[in-house]
CSV table of C-alpha atoms and ligand atoms in Angstrom, one decimal:
chain,number,residue,atom,x,y,z
A,10,MET,CA,114.8,98.8,117.1
A,11,SER,CA,111.7,96.6,118.0
A,12,GLY,CA,109.3,94.2,115.8
A,13,GLY,CA,108.7,94.3,111.9
A,14,GLN,CA,111.4,91.4,110.4
A,15,PHE,CA,113.0,94.0,107.3
A,16,VAL,CA,113.1,91.6,104.0
A,17,SER,CA,115.1,93.3,101.9
A,18,ASN,CA,116.0,90.0,99.5
A,19,CYS,CA,112.2,89.6,98.0
A,20,THR,CA,112.4,86.4,95.8
A,21,ALA,CA,109.3,84.3,95.0
A,22,ASP,CA,110.1,82.6,97.7
A,23,ALA,CA,110.3,85.0,100.7
A,24,MET,CA,106.9,86.3,98.8
A,25,ALA,CA,105.4,83.3,99.5
A,26,ARG,CA,106.1,83.0,103.1
A,27,ALA,CA,104.9,87.1,103.2
A,28,ALA,CA,101.9,85.4,102.4
A,29,GLU,CA,101.4,82.8,104.8
A,30,VAL,CA,102.1,85.6,107.4
A,31,LEU,CA,99.7,87.8,106.2
A,32,ALA,CA,97.5,85.0,105.9
A,33,ALA,CA,98.4,84.0,109.6
A,34,GLY,CA,96.7,86.9,110.8
A,35,ALA,CA,100.2,89.9,111.4
A,36,LEU,CA,101.3,92.4,109.4
A,37,VAL,CA,103.6,92.8,106.2
A,38,ALA,CA,104.3,96.2,104.7
A,39,PHE,CA,105.1,96.2,101.4
A,40,PRO,CA,106.1,98.6,98.2
A,41,THR,CA,103.4,100.2,96.2
A,42,GLU,CA,104.5,102.0,92.7
A,43,THR,CA,102.5,105.3,95.2
A,44,VAL,CA,103.4,104.7,98.9
A,45,TYR,CA,104.5,101.4,100.9
A,46,GLY,CA,101.2,100.0,102.6
A,47,LEU,CA,101.1,98.4,105.6
A,48,GLY,CA,99.0,95.8,104.6
A,49,ALA,CA,96.9,92.6,106.4
A,50,ASP,CA,94.2,89.8,105.6
A,51,ALA,CA,91.1,91.1,104.1
A,52,THR,CA,88.7,89.3,105.5
A,53,ASN,CA,90.1,89.2,108.4
A,54,ALA,CA,88.7,91.5,111.3
A,55,ASP,CA,91.6,90.6,114.0
A,56,ALA,CA,94.7,91.4,111.6
A,57,VAL,CA,92.6,94.4,110.4
A,58,SER,CA,92.4,95.5,114.5
A,59,ARG,CA,96.3,95.5,114.3
A,60,ILE,CA,96.2,98.2,111.9
A,61,TYR,CA,94.1,100.4,113.3
A,62,ALA,CA,96.6,100.1,116.7
A,63,VAL,CA,99.7,100.5,114.9
A,64,LYS,CA,99.2,103.6,112.7
A,65,GLY,CA,97.3,104.8,115.7
A,66,ARG,CA,94.2,105.9,113.4
A,67,PRO,CA,90.3,106.2,114.4
A,68,ALA,CA,88.6,102.5,113.7
A,69,ASP,CA,85.4,104.2,111.6
A,70,HIS,CA,87.9,105.5,108.7
A,71,PRO,CA,88.1,102.5,105.8
A,72,LEU,CA,91.0,101.0,103.8
A,73,ILE,CA,91.8,100.3,100.5
A,74,VAL,CA,91.9,96.8,99.7
A,75,HIS,CA,94.7,95.6,97.3
A,76,LEU,CA,94.0,92.9,94.9
A,77,ALA,CA,96.1,91.1,92.1
A,78,ASP,CA,93.6,91.4,88.7
A,79,MET,CA,91.7,92.9,87.8
A,80,GLN,CA,88.8,90.0,87.6
A,81,ASP,CA,89.1,89.9,91.4
A,82,ILE,CA,87.0,93.2,91.7
A,83,ALA,CA,83.8,91.1,91.5
A,84,ASP,CA,84.3,89.3,94.9
A,85,TRP,CA,83.5,92.4,96.2
A,86,SER,CA,81.4,94.3,94.5
A,87,ASP,CA,78.6,93.0,92.5
A,88,ASP,CA,77.5,96.4,91.0
A,89,ILE,CA,80.2,97.9,89.2
A,90,PRO,CA,79.0,100.6,86.5
A,91,ASP,CA,80.7,100.1,82.9
A,92,TYR,CA,82.7,103.0,83.4
A,93,ALA,CA,84.6,101.6,86.2
A,94,ILE,CA,85.3,98.5,84.5
A,95,ALA,CA,86.9,101.2,81.6
A,96,LEU,CA,88.7,102.6,83.7
A,97,ALA,CA,90.6,99.3,85.6
A,98,ARG,CA,90.8,98.6,82.1
A,99,SER,CA,93.0,101.8,81.5
A,100,PHE,CA,94.9,102.2,84.6
A,101,TRP,CA,95.1,99.0,86.6
A,102,PRO,CA,97.2,98.1,88.0
A,103,GLY,CA,98.2,101.5,88.5
A,104,PRO,CA,98.2,104.7,91.3
A,105,MET,CA,94.3,105.0,91.4
A,106,THR,CA,91.5,103.0,94.1
A,107,LEU,CA,87.7,102.7,92.6
A,108,ILE,CA,85.0,103.0,95.1
A,109,LEU,CA,82.4,100.6,94.4
A,110,LYS,CA,78.8,99.3,96.8
A,111,ARG,CA,80.7,96.4,98.3
A,112,SER,CA,79.8,92.6,98.3
A,113,SER,CA,79.0,91.0,101.3
A,114,LEU,CA,82.8,90.3,101.4
A,115,ALA,CA,83.7,93.8,102.0
A,116,LYS,CA,83.0,93.7,106.2
A,117,ASP,CA,82.0,97.0,108.0
A,118,PHE,CA,85.5,96.6,109.3
A,119,ILE,CA,86.7,97.6,106.1
A,120,THR,CA,84.9,99.9,104.8
A,121,GLY,CA,84.1,101.8,108.5
A,122,GLY,CA,80.8,101.0,108.5
A,123,GLN,CA,79.9,102.6,104.8
A,124,ASP,CA,78.2,100.6,102.1
A,125,THR,CA,81.2,100.8,99.7
A,126,VAL,CA,84.6,99.4,99.4
A,127,GLY,CA,88.0,101.2,98.3
A,128,LEU,CA,89.7,98.5,95.4
A,129,ARG,CA,92.8,99.3,93.6
A,130,VAL,CA,95.4,96.9,91.3
A,131,PRO,CA,98.9,98.3,92.6
A,132,ASN,CA,101.5,98.5,89.7
A,133,HIS,CA,104.6,97.2,91.6
A,134,VAL,CA,106.1,93.6,90.8
A,135,ILE,CA,106.6,93.0,94.8
A,136,ALA,CA,103.5,94.4,95.3
A,137,LEU,CA,102.4,91.7,92.6
A,138,ALA,CA,103.7,89.5,93.6
A,139,LEU,CA,102.6,89.2,97.3
A,140,LEU,CA,99.0,89.7,96.0
A,141,ASN,CA,99.3,86.6,93.4
A,142,GLU,CA,101.2,84.6,96.4
A,143,PHE,CA,98.5,85.1,99.0
A,144,LYS,CA,96.2,84.7,96.2
A,145,LYS,CA,97.5,81.5,95.1
A,146,ILE,CA,96.8,80.1,99.5
A,147,GLY,CA,93.1,81.2,99.2
A,148,GLY,CA,93.7,85.4,100.4
A,149,LYS,CA,90.7,87.4,98.6
A,150,GLY,CA,92.4,91.1,99.1
A,151,VAL,CA,94.8,92.7,101.2
A,152,ALA,CA,94.0,95.5,103.5
A,153,ALA,CA,96.5,98.3,102.8
A,154,PRO,CA,96.3,101.7,104.2
A,155,SER,CA,99.8,104.6,103.9
A,156,ALA,CA,102.4,103.1,106.5
A,157,ASN,CA,103.0,106.2,108.3
A,158,ARG,CA,101.2,106.6,112.1
A,159,PHE,CA,98.0,108.9,111.6
A,160,GLY,CA,98.2,111.8,110.3
A,161,HIS,CA,101.9,111.5,109.3
A,162,VAL,CA,103.9,111.7,105.8
A,163,SER,CA,103.4,109.1,103.5
A,164,PRO,CA,105.8,106.5,103.1
A,165,THR,CA,108.1,106.0,100.4
A,166,THR,CA,111.1,103.7,101.2
A,167,ALA,CA,111.4,101.0,103.6
A,168,ASP,CA,113.1,102.5,105.6
A,169,ALA,CA,110.8,105.2,106.3
A,170,VAL,CA,108.1,102.4,106.9
A,171,SER,CA,110.6,101.3,110.0
A,172,LYS,CA,111.8,104.4,110.9
A,173,GLU,CA,108.3,105.2,111.3
A,174,LEU,CA,106.7,101.8,112.8
A,175,SER,CA,109.0,99.6,113.8
A,176,GLU,CA,108.2,100.5,117.8
A,177,TYR,CA,105.0,99.3,117.1
A,178,LEU,CA,105.0,96.3,115.4
A,179,SER,CA,105.3,92.5,116.1
A,180,SER,CA,108.1,89.9,116.3
A,181,GLY,CA,106.7,87.6,113.6
A,182,ASP,CA,105.2,91.7,111.1
A,183,LEU,CA,107.5,91.9,107.8
A,184,ILE,CA,108.5,94.9,105.7
A,185,LEU,CA,109.4,94.0,102.6
A,186,ASP,CA,112.2,96.7,101.1
A,187,GLY,CA,111.0,96.7,97.0
A,188,GLY,CA,113.2,100.6,96.9
A,189,ALA,CA,111.9,103.9,96.4
A,190,SER,CA,108.2,104.9,95.1
A,191,LEU,CA,108.5,105.3,91.7
A,192,VAL,CA,105.3,107.9,91.9
A,193,GLY,CA,105.1,109.2,96.0
A,194,VAL,CA,101.5,110.3,95.7
A,195,GLU,CA,98.7,108.5,97.2
A,196,SER,CA,96.0,106.9,94.1
A,197,THR,CA,94.1,109.3,92.9
A,198,ILE,CA,90.4,108.2,94.8
A,199,ILE,CA,87.7,108.3,92.5
A,200,ASP,CA,84.4,107.2,93.8
A,201,CYS,CA,82.4,105.2,90.5
A,202,THR,CA,78.8,104.6,92.9
A,203,THR,CA,76.8,107.9,90.7
A,204,GLU,CA,76.1,108.2,87.2
A,205,SER,CA,79.5,110.6,86.6
A,206,PRO,CA,82.5,109.7,88.9
A,207,LYS,CA,83.7,111.5,91.1
A,208,ILE,CA,87.6,112.6,92.4
A,209,LEU,CA,87.6,111.9,96.2
A,210,ARG,CA,91.8,112.8,96.2
A,211,PRO,CA,93.7,113.8,93.2
A,212,GLY,CA,96.6,111.2,92.2
A,213,ALA,CA,98.7,110.0,89.1
A,214,ILE,CA,96.2,109.5,87.1
A,215,THR,CA,94.1,112.8,86.5
A,216,GLU,CA,90.9,114.3,85.1
A,217,GLU,CA,91.7,114.7,81.7
A,218,MET,CA,93.0,110.4,81.4
A,219,ILE,CA,89.7,109.6,83.7
A,220,LYS,CA,87.7,112.3,81.1
A,221,GLU,CA,88.9,110.8,78.0
A,222,VAL,CA,88.2,107.1,79.5
A,223,THR,CA,85.0,107.5,80.2
A,224,LYS,CA,84.4,109.7,78.1
A,225,LEU,CA,82.4,110.8,81.2
A,226,ASN,CA,82.0,115.2,83.1
A,227,LEU,CA,83.4,114.6,86.7
A,228,SER,CA,81.7,115.9,89.7
A,229,TYR,CA,83.3,117.5,92.2
A,230,ASP,CA,81.8,117.2,96.4
A,231,ALA,CA,83.7,117.9,98.2
A,232,THR,CA,80.5,117.7,101.6
A,233,GLU,CA,80.6,114.3,100.6
A,234,ILE,CA,84.1,113.6,100.5
A,235,ARG,CA,84.7,110.5,103.4
A,236,VAL,CA,88.0,110.2,102.6
A,237,SER,CA,91.0,110.3,105.8
A,238,GLY,CA,92.9,112.4,103.0
A,239,ALA,CA,91.0,114.4,103.0
A,240,LEU,CA,90.7,115.6,106.6
A,241,GLU,CA,92.5,119.1,107.3
A,242,ASN,CA,95.8,117.8,108.9
A,243,HIS,CA,97.5,115.5,107.5
A,244,TYR,CA,100.8,114.4,105.5
A,245,SER,CA,102.6,116.7,107.8
A,246,PRO,CA,106.0,116.4,109.4
A,247,LEU,CA,106.8,118.3,113.2
A,248,ALA,CA,108.3,120.8,110.7
A,249,GLN,CA,105.5,123.9,109.8
A,250,VAL,CA,105.4,123.6,106.3
A,251,LEU,CA,104.9,127.6,104.7
A,252,LEU,CA,104.2,127.7,100.9
A,253,ASP,CA,105.4,130.6,99.0
A,254,ILE,CA,107.0,132.4,100.8
A,255,GLU,CA,110.9,133.2,100.6
A,256,PRO,CA,112.7,131.4,102.8
A,257,GLN,CA,115.0,132.4,105.6
A,258,PRO,CA,118.1,130.8,106.8
A,259,GLY,CA,118.2,128.2,109.6
A,260,ASP,CA,114.7,127.1,107.4
A,261,GLY,CA,114.5,124.0,104.7
A,262,PHE,CA,113.7,124.5,101.0
A,263,ILE,CA,111.6,122.3,98.6
A,264,ALA,CA,111.1,123.6,95.2
A,265,LEU,CA,111.8,122.5,91.5
A,266,SER,CA,116.1,122.9,90.4
A,267,ARG,CA,115.1,126.1,88.8
A,268,TYR,CA,114.2,128.0,91.7
A,269,GLU,CA,118.2,129.1,93.7
A,270,THR,CA,119.0,128.1,97.1
A,271,PRO,CA,119.0,131.4,99.3
A,272,GLU,CA,122.0,131.7,101.8
A,273,GLY,CA,122.0,129.6,104.6
A,274,VAL,CA,119.2,128.2,103.8
A,275,HIS,CA,118.9,123.9,104.1
A,276,ARG,CA,117.7,122.8,100.6
A,277,LEU,CA,115.7,119.4,100.8
A,278,ALA,CA,114.7,118.8,97.2
A,279,SER,CA,115.5,120.5,94.0
A,280,PRO,CA,113.8,118.1,91.2
A,281,LYS,CA,113.8,118.9,87.7
A,282,THR,CA,110.0,118.0,87.0
A,283,ASP,CA,106.7,118.2,88.6
A,284,GLU,CA,107.1,114.2,88.3
A,285,GLU,CA,110.4,114.2,90.1
A,286,PHE,CA,109.1,116.7,92.7
A,287,ALA,CA,106.1,113.9,93.6
A,288,ARG,CA,108.5,111.4,94.6
A,289,GLN,CA,110.6,113.4,96.1
A,290,MET,CA,108.8,115.6,98.2
A,291,TYR,CA,108.2,113.2,101.1
A,292,THR,CA,111.2,112.2,101.8
A,293,ALA,CA,111.9,115.5,101.6
A,294,LEU,CA,109.4,116.6,104.4
A,295,ARG,CA,110.8,113.8,106.7
A,296,SER,CA,114.5,115.2,106.1
A,297,ALA,CA,113.3,118.7,107.9
A,298,ASP,CA,112.4,116.4,110.6
A,299,THR,CA,115.6,115.0,110.6
A,300,GLN,CA,117.7,117.5,110.6
A,301,LYS,CA,115.3,119.3,113.4
A,302,LEU,CA,114.5,122.1,110.7
A,303,ILE,CA,111.6,124.5,112.8
A,304,ARG,CA,110.2,125.5,109.4
A,305,VAL,CA,110.3,124.2,105.4
A,306,ILE,CA,109.6,126.4,103.4
A,307,VAL,CA,108.1,124.8,99.7
A,308,LYS,CA,107.7,126.3,96.1
A,309,GLN,CA,104.4,124.9,94.6
A,310,PRO,CA,104.8,124.0,91.0
A,311,GLU,CA,102.3,125.4,89.5
A,312,GLY,CA,100.2,123.7,86.2
A,313,THR,CA,98.0,120.7,86.0
A,314,GLY,CA,98.9,116.9,86.0
A,315,ILE,CA,100.3,115.8,89.0
A,316,SER,CA,100.6,118.9,90.5
A,317,ILE,CA,97.3,119.2,91.9
A,318,ALA,CA,97.8,116.6,93.7
A,319,ILE,CA,101.5,117.7,95.2
A,320,ARG,CA,99.0,121.3,96.0
A,321,ASP,CA,96.8,119.0,97.3
A,322,ARG,CA,98.7,117.5,100.1
A,323,LEU,CA,101.4,120.4,100.9
A,324,GLN,CA,98.1,122.7,101.6
A,325,ARG,CA,97.1,119.8,103.7
A,326,ALA,CA,100.3,119.5,105.3
A,327,SER,CA,100.8,123.4,105.8
A,328,ARG,CA,97.9,123.0,108.3
A,329,GLY,CA,99.9,121.4,110.4
A,330,ARG,CA,100.0,118.3,113.1
B,430,TXA,O1,98.2,104.3,97.1
B,430,TXA,C1,97.8,104.5,98.0
B,430,TXA,O2,96.2,104.8,97.8
B,430,TXA,C2,98.5,104.1,99.1
B,430,TXA,C3,98.7,103.1,99.0
B,430,TXA,C4,99.1,101.7,99.7
B,430,TXA,O3,97.7,101.6,98.3
B,430,TXA,N1,97.2,104.1,100.4
B,430,TXA,C5,96.8,104.5,100.8
B,430,TXA,O4,95.6,104.9,101.9
B,430,TXA,O5,96.9,105.8,100.6
B,430,TXA,P1,95.2,105.3,103.1
B,430,TXA,O6,94.9,104.3,103.9
B,430,TXA,O7,96.3,106.1,103.1
B,430,TXA,O8,94.7,106.3,102.4
B,430,TXA,C6,93.1,106.2,101.5
B,430,TXA,C7,92.4,106.5,101.7
B,430,TXA,C8,91.7,106.7,103.2
B,430,TXA,O9,91.7,108.1,103.6
B,430,TXA,C9,90.1,106.3,103.3
B,430,TXA,O10,89.4,107.0,103.8
B,430,TXA,C10,89.9,106.4,101.9
B,430,TXA,O11,91.1,106.2,101.0
B,430,TXA,N2,89.0,105.3,101.7
B,430,TXA,C11,89.1,104.0,101.5
B,430,TXA,N3,87.7,103.2,100.9
B,430,TXA,C12,87.0,104.2,101.1
B,430,TXA,C13,85.9,104.2,100.6
B,430,TXA,N4,85.1,103.1,100.8
B,430,TXA,N5,85.0,105.8,101.0
B,430,TXA,C14,85.6,106.5,100.7
B,430,TXA,N6,86.7,106.4,101.3
B,430,TXA,C15,87.6,105.0,101.1
B,431,MG,MG1,97.1,107.7,104.6
């Protein structure tokens, strides 16, 4: 193992030190309720460029800026529609990213040259402690993509971050261990730059929830999606992901617990609910690779709610790497 010091005892002191590490321009991988993020000072071009290097991600892909508090969005955007404020009030801290017109603080190295910026207040004690400590020493926000190599499965544990990135991290970088992420799929991304909100990436905050709070109808427009998570090949393990077919002996298998495991098949997860499915899915896909399986068969959960996000990620994963 090379870089990335593991911090498993996330005390207040440790979080204050982690904030200093960010301020010094190094990287801090941290837990959120959705997935783990790879964080850097969002105002430091050099620090942010290291995120791209460590992830192996093309540089024109915008990053989400993570904030300690909803009030902080005023630093990053000076054009915030009322419905975005309503969404922030209802769902932050939480698994939702708002895309807003950027202020001059949001430089091209954050926005990928677009005139918008993605903002999120995560709902995780360690993430919030880190963000608050960083704010205390003058930090404006923490840019953080999911802490995986580009195109790969997002990590939902510190161990997965370490396996994925430690060979690319430096000795001054940190990996904060906050246990397994409770939601398990990335935040809902909502474009708030038009008259009505538009979902760019489904997540735990669903269309119904957004409609209920904003009293607006949502618009979808796939052609405008500039989200890297919306690229065809994404969220993929090395194993081939096949959806809704009968697993054969030797295959990995992920399905709700009510589906039985055929003889000779490696059961990778048996979640009881859709929420549990979301929480276990990425760890299960990773375990297919650890077990060197060639194929993993997934029985997709049906219906609405979080299962829309689950099917979105599975369909991308099934398109391969
Ligand atoms: O749950 C999450 O959102 C996690 C945790 C760590 O917060 N983060 C995450 O980041 O999933 P990332 O970079 O892996 O995915 C964020 C997506 C990217 O595909 C990016 O293209 C999109 O958000 N994005 C960021 N800023 C954007 C903008 N201004 N306009 C459109 N899409 C944007
Ligand atoms: Mg990602």
